[in-house]
XYZ file of C-alpha atoms in Angstrom:
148
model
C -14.883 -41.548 31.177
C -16.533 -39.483 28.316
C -17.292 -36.905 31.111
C -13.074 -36.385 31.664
C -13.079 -35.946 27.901
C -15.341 -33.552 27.410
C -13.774 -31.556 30.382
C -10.309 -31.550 29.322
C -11.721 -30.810 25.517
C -13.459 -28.011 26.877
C -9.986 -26.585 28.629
C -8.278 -26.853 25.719
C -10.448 -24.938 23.528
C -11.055 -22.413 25.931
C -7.132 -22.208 26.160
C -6.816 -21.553 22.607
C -9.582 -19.072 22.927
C -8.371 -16.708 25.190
C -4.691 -17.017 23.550
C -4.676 -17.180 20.349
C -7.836 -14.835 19.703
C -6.457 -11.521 21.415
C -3.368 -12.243 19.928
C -4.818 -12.077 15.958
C -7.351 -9.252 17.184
C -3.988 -7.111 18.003
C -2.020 -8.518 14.845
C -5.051 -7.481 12.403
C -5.481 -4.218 14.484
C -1.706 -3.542 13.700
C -1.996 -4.662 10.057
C -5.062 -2.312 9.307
C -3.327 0.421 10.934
C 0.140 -0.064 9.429
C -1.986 -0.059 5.459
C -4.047 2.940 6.574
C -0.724 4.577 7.147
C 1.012 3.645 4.281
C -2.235 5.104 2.008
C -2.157 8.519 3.766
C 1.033 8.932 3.340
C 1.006 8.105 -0.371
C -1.736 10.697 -0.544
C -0.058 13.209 1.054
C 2.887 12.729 -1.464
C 0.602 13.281 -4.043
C -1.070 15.615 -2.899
C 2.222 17.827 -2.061
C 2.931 16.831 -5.861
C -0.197 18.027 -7.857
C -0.121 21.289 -5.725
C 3.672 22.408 -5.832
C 4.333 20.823 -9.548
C 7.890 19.696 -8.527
C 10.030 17.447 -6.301
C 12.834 17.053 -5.272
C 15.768 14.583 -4.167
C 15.060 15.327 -0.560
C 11.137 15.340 -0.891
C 11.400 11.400 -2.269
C 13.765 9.898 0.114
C 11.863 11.405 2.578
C 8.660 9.887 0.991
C 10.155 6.449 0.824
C 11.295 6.685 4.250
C 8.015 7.679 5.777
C 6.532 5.116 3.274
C 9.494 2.435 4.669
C 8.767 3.482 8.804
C 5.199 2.211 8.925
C 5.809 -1.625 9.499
C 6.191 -3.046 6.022
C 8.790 -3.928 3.777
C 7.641 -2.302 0.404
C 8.587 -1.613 -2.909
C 7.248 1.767 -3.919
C 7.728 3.635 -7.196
C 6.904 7.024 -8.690
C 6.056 7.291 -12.124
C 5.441 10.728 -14.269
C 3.397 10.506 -17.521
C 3.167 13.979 -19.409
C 0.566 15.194 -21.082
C 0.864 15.317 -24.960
C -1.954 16.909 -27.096
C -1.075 15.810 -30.615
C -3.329 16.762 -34.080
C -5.694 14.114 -35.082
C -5.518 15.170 -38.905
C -9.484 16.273 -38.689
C -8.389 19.290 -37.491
C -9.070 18.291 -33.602
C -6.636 17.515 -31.216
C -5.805 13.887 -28.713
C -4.193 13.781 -25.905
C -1.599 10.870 -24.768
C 0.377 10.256 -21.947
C 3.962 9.703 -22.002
C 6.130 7.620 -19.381
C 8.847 10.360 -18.020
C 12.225 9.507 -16.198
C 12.182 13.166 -14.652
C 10.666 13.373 -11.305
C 11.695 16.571 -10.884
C 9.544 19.304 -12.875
C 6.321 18.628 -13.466
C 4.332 20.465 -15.987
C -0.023 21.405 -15.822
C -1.981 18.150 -16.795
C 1.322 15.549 -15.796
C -0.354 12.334 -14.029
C 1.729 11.143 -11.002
C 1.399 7.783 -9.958
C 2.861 6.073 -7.165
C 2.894 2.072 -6.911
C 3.045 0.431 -3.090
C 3.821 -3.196 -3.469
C 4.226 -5.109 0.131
C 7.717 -7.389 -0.427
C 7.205 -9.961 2.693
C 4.290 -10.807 4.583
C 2.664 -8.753 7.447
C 2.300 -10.490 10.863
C -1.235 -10.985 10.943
C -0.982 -12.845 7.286
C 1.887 -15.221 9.090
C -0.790 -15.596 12.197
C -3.624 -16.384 9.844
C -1.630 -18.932 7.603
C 0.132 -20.451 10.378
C -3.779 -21.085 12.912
C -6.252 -21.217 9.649
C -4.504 -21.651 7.053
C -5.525 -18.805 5.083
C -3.637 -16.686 2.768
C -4.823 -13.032 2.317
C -3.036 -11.181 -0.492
C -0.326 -9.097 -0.142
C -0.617 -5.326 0.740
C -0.628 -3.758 -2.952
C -2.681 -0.626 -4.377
C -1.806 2.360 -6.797
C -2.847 5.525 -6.765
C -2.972 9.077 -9.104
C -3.275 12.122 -9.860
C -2.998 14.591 -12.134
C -0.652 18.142 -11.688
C -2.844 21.660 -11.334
């Protein structure tokens, strides 16, 4: 009796094997590919940025689209601090950075920084919560840089 067991135990896990373990392979394959994406095109967008020293209209819907086409629902946002050197009263100088609503000049020493925060969950987080019941975080990073 024990032997029947053991058999159809063994069935069933090798069932769950050979279906459910290509299918996370491929979602986490996706997943990786779909965030390596989304960072080169943020770098590219800065990149184009620090180089050029302006934007325009066109340039960032067509930077949230290509960040919006890769396979996640994001929130992204681009932020401008400029540069202020201000007198210390020593007779030296400090520099700050100031938040800016204008995206479209940008002036030597400006920082741009663009925020990508992942809204909903990817497939291979659903896959992983819903067989292990694991939750990864969700798809966030920020990167900078500063106008030449």
């Amino acid at each position: 009796m024990s032997d029947i067991f053991s058999k159809i135990l063994g069935i069933v896990l090798a069932f769950i094997l050979l279906a459910f373990g290509p299918l996370t392979i491929n979602a986490l394959t996706s997943d990786l590919t779909m965030k390596r994406a989304s960072i080169n095109e943020v770098t590219n967008f800065i990149n184009k940025v620090t180089d050029s020293g302006r934007t325009t209209e066109a340039e960032l819907a067509d930077f949230y689209l290509g960040c919006a086409s890769h396979g996640v629902v994001a929130d992204v946002t681009v932020k401008r601090y400029v540069k202020i050197v201000n007198p210390d009263g020593k007779g030296g100088t400090y520099t700050s950075y100031v938040l800016s609503t204008d995206l479209s000049k940008w002036n030597r020493g400006d920082v741009v920084q663009v925020t990508f925060k992942a809204i909903d969950w990817t497939g291979a987080q659903r896959i992983l919560w819903q067989l292990l019941k694991m939750a990864q975080p969700k798809f966030e990073f920020t990167l900078a840089g500063k106008v030449r």
